[in-house]
mmCIF file of C-alpha atoms and ligand atoms in Angstrom:
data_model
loop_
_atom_site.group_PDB
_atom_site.id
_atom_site.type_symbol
_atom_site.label_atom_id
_atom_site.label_comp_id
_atom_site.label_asym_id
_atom_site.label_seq_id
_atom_site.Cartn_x
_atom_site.Cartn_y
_atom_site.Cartn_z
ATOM 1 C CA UNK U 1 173.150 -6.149 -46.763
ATOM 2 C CA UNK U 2 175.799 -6.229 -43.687
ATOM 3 C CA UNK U 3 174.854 -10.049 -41.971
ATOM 4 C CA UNK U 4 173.860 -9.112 -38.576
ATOM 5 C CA UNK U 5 175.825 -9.912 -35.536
ATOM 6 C CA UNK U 6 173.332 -12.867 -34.909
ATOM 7 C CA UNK U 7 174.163 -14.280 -38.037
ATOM 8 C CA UNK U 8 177.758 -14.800 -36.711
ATOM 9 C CA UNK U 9 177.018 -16.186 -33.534
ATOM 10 C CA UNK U 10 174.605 -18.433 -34.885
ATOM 11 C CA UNK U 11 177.837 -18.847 -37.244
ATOM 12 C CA UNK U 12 180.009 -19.833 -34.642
ATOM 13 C CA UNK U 13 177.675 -21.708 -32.344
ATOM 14 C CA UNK U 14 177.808 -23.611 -35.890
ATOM 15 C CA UNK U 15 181.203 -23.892 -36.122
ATOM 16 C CA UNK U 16 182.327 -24.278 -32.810
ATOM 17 C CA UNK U 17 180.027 -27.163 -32.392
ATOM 18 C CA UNK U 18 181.257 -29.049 -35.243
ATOM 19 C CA UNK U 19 184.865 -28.462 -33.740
ATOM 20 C CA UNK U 20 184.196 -29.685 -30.075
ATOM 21 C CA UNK U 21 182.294 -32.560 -31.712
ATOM 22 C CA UNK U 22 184.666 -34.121 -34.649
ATOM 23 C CA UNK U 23 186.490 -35.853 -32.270
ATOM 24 C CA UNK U 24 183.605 -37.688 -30.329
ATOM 25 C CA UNK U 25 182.278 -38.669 -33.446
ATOM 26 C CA UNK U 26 185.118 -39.981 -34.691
ATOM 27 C CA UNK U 27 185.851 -42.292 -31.141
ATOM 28 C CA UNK U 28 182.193 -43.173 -31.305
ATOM 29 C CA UNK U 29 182.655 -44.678 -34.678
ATOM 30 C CA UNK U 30 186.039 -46.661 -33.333
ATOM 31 C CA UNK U 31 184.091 -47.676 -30.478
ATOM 32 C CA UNK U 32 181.669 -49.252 -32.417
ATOM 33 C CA UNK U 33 183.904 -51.486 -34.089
ATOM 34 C CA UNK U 34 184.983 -52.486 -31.134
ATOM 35 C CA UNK U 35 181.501 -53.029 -29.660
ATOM 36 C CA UNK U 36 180.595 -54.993 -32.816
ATOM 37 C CA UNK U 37 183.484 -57.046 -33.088
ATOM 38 C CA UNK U 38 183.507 -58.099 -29.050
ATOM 39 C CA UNK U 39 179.915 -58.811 -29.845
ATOM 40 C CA UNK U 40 180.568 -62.067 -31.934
ATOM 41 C CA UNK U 41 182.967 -63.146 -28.594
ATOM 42 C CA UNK U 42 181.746 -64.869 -25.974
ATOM 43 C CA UNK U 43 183.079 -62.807 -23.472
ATOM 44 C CA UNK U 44 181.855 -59.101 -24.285
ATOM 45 C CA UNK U 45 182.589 -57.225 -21.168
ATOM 46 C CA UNK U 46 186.149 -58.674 -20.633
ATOM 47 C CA UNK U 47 186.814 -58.242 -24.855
ATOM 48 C CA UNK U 48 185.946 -54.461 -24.457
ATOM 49 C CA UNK U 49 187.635 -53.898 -21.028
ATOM 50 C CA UNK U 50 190.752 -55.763 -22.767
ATOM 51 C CA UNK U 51 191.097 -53.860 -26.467
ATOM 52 C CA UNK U 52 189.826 -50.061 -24.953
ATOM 53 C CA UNK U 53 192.988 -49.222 -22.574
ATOM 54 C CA UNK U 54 195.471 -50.017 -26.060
ATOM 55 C CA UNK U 55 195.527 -46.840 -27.713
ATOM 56 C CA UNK U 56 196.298 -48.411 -31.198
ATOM 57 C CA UNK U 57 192.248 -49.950 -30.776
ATOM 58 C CA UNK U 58 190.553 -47.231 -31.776
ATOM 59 C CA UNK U 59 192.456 -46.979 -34.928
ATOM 60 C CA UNK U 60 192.792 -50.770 -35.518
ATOM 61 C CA UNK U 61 190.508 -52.723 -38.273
ATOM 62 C CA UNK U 62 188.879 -56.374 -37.257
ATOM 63 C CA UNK U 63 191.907 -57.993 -37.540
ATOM 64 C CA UNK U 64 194.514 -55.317 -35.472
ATOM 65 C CA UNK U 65 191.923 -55.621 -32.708
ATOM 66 C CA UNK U 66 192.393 -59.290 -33.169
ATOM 67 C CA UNK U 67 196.165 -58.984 -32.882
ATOM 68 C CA UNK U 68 195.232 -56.679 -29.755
ATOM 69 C CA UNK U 69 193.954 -59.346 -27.871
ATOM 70 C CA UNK U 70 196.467 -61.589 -28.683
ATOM 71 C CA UNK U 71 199.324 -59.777 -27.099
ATOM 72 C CA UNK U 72 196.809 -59.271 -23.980
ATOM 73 C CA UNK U 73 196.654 -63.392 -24.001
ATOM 74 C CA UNK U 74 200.780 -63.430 -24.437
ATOM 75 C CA UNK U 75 201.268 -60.981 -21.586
ATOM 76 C CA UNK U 76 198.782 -62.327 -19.370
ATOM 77 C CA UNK U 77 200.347 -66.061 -20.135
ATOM 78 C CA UNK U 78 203.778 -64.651 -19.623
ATOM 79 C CA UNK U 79 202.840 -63.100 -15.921
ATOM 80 C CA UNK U 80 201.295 -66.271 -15.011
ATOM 81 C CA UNK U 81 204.567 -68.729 -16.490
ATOM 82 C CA UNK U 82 206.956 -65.537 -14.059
ATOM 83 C CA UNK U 83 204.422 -66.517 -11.060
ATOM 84 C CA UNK U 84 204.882 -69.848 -11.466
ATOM 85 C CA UNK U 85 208.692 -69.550 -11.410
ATOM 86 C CA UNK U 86 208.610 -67.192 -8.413
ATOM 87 C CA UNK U 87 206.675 -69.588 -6.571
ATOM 88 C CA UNK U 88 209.183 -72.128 -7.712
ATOM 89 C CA UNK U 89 211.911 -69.896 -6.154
ATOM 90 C CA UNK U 90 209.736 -69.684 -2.457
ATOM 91 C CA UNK U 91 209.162 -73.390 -2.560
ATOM 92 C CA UNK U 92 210.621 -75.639 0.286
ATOM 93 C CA UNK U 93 213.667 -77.488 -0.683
ATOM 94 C CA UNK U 94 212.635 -80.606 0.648
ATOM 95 C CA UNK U 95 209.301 -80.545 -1.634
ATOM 96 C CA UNK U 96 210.800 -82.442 -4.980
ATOM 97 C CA UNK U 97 207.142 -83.068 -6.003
ATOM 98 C CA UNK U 98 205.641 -79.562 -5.806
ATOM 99 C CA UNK U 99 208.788 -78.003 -7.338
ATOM 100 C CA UNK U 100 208.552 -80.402 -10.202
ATOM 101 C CA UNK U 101 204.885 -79.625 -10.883
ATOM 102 C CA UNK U 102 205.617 -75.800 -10.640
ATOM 103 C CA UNK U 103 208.380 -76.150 -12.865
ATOM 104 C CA UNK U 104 206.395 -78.505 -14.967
ATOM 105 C CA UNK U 105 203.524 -75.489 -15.131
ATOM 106 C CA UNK U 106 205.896 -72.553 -15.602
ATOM 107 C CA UNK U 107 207.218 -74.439 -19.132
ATOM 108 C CA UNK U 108 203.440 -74.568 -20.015
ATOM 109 C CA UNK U 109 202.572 -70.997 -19.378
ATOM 110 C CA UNK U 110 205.581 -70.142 -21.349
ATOM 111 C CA UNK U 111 204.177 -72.479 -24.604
ATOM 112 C CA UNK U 112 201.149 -70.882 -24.415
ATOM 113 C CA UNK U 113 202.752 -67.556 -24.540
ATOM 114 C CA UNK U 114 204.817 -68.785 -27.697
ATOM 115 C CA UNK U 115 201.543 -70.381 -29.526
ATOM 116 C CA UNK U 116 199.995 -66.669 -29.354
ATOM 117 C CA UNK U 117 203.010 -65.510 -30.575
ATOM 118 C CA UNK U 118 203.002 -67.773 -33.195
ATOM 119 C CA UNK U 119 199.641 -66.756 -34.128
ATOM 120 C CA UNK U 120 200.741 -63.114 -34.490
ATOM 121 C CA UNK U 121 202.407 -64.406 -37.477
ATOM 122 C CA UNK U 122 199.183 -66.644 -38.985
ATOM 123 C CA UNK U 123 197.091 -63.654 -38.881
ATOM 124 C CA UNK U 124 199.998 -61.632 -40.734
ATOM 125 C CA UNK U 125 199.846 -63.777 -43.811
ATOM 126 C CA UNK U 126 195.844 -64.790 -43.507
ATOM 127 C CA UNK U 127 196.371 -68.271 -42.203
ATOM 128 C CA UNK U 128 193.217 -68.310 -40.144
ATOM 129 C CA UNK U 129 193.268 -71.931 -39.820
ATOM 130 C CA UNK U 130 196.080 -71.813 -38.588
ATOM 131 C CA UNK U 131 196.045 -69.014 -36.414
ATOM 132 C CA UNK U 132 193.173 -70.599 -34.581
ATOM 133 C CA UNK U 133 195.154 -74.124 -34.079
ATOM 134 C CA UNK U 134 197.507 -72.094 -32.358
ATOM 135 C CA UNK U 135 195.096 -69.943 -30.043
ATOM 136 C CA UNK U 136 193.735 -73.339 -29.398
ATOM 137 C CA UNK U 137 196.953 -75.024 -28.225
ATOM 138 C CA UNK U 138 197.640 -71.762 -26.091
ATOM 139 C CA UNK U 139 193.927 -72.249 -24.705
ATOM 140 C CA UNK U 140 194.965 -76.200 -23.999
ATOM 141 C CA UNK U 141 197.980 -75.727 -22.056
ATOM 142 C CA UNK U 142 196.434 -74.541 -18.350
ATOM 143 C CA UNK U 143 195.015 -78.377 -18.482
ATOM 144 C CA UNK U 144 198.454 -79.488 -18.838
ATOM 145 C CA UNK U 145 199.496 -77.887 -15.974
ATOM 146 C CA UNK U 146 195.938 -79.021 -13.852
ATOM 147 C CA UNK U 147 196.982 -82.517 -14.649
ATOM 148 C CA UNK U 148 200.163 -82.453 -13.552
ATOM 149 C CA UNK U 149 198.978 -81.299 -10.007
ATOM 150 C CA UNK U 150 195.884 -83.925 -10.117
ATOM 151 C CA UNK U 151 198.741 -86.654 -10.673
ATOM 152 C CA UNK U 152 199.841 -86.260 -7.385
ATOM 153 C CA UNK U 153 196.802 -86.770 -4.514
ATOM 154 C CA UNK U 154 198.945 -84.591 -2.233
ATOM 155 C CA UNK U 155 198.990 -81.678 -4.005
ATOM 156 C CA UNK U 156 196.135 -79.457 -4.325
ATOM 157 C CA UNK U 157 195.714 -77.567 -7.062
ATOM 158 C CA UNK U 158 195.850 -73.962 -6.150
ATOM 159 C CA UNK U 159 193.198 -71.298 -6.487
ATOM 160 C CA UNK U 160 194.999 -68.938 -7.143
ATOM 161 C CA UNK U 161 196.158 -70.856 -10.596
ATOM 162 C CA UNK U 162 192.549 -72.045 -11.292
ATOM 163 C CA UNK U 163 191.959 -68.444 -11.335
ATOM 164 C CA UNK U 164 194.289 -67.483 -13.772
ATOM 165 C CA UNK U 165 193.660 -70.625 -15.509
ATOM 166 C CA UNK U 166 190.370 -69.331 -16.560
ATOM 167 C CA UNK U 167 191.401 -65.851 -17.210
ATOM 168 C CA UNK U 168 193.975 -66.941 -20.245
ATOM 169 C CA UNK U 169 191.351 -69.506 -21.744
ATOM 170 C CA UNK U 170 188.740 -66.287 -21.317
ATOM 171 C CA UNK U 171 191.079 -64.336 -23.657
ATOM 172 C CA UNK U 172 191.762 -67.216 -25.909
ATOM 173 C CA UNK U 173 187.962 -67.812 -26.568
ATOM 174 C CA UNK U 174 187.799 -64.221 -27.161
ATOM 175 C CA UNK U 175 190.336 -64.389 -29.962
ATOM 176 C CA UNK U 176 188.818 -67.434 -31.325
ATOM 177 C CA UNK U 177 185.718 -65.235 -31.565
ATOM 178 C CA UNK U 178 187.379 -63.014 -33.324
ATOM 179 C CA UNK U 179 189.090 -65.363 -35.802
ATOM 180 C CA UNK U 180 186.007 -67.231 -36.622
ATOM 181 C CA UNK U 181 184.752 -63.939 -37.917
ATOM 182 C CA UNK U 182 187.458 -62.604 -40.023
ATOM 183 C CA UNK U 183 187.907 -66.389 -41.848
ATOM 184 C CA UNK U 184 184.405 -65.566 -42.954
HETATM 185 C C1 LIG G 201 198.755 -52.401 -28.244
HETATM 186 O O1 LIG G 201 198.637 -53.404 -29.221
HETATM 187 C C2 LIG G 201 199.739 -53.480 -30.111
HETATM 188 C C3 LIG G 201 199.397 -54.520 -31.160
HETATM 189 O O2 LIG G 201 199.205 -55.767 -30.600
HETATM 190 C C4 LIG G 201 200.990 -53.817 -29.324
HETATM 191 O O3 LIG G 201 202.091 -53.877 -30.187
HETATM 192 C C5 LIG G 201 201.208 -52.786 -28.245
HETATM 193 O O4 LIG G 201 202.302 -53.155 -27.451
HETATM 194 C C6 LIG G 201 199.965 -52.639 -27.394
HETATM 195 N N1 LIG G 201 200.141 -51.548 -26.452
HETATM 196 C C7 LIG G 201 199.991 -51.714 -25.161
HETATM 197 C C8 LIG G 201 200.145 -50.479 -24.345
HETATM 198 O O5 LIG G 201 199.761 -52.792 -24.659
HETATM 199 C C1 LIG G 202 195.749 -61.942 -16.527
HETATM 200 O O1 LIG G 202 196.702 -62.259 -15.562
HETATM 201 C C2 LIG G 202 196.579 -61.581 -14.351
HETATM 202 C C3 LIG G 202 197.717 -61.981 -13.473
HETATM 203 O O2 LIG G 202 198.832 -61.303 -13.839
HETATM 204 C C4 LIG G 202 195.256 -61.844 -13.722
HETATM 205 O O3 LIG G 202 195.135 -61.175 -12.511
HETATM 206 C C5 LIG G 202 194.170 -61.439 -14.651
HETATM 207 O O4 LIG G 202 192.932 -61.780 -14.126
HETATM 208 C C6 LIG G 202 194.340 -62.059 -16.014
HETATM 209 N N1 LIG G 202 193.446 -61.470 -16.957
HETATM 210 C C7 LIG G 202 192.234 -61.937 -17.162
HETATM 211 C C8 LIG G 202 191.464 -61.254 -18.223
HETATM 212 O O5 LIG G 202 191.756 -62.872 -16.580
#
């Protein structure tokens, strides 16, 4: 018996469907890795919005997603350490104290960037303990920088840098999250 020609389009709506719907499957099950693993962070929204515009995330495991958000906390520490020397740059000769503290801050963005980066390197060999001293010490270093402005009554500690402040320790506690739940 010839299979009628509603056989085959039944066939190919078959077909067809599984085509056009392989690939959404397959993001949907990278997207809930992602959505799990932000969940144990305790910043969700800003741990999704960070790890979904890096293509790599959909194909990374627990701990590339980890590494992920680590190089989001080194390049967000690094623009904040180039701000700091820009506004170092604008600053008014005749303000020794302000360029001091600027300086002062734009050394500490920079360490924070390097303790990430040396945490790229702890997760590589397992050392989660270590890896999360480091995220920690990157985390500590904005309250360097706040201190050295609150040592000096005059100078006000901008809002613009209290912004940004929070933003890197925001990523950091992500990571930390995310380490505390791959040293399981
Ligand atoms: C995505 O993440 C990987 C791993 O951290 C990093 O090497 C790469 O530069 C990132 N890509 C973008 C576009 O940020
Ligand atoms: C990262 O740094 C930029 C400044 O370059 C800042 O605008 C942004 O809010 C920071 N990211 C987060 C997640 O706070």
């Amino acid at each position: 018996m010839r299979p009628s020609p509603f056989i085959f389009l039944l066939l190919s709506l078959v077909f067809s469907h599984n085509i056009f719907h392989q690939p959404s499957v397959f993001v949907n099950g990278d997207m809930k890795l992602i959505q799990e693993t932000c969940k144990n962070t305790k910043y969700y929204d800003l741990c999704v919005s960070s790890l979904k515009p890096n293509a790599s995330s959909t194909k990374a495991d627990t701990k590339g997603l980890a590494l992920i958000m680590v190089g989001v906390g080194m390049a967000n520490a690094t623009a904040t350490s180039s701000y700091l020397s820009s506004q170092l740059l604008s600053a008014t000769p005749n303000d020794p104290v302000l360029k001091k503290v600027l300086r002062e801050c734009a050394d500490k963005y920079g360490y924070a960037a390097d303790a990430l980066q040396d945490s790229v390197q702890d997760l590589a060999t397992d050392s989660y303990d270590y890896a999360y001293m480091h995220v920690m010490g990157a985390s500590d270093y904005p309250n360097a920088c706040r201190n050295a402005f609150k040592r000096y009554p005059g100078l006000a500690y901008p809002s613009e840098l209290a912004r940004r402040e929070d933003g890197l320790k925001h990523i950091c506690d992500v990571v930390l999250g995310m380490i505390d739940h791959l040293s399981w």
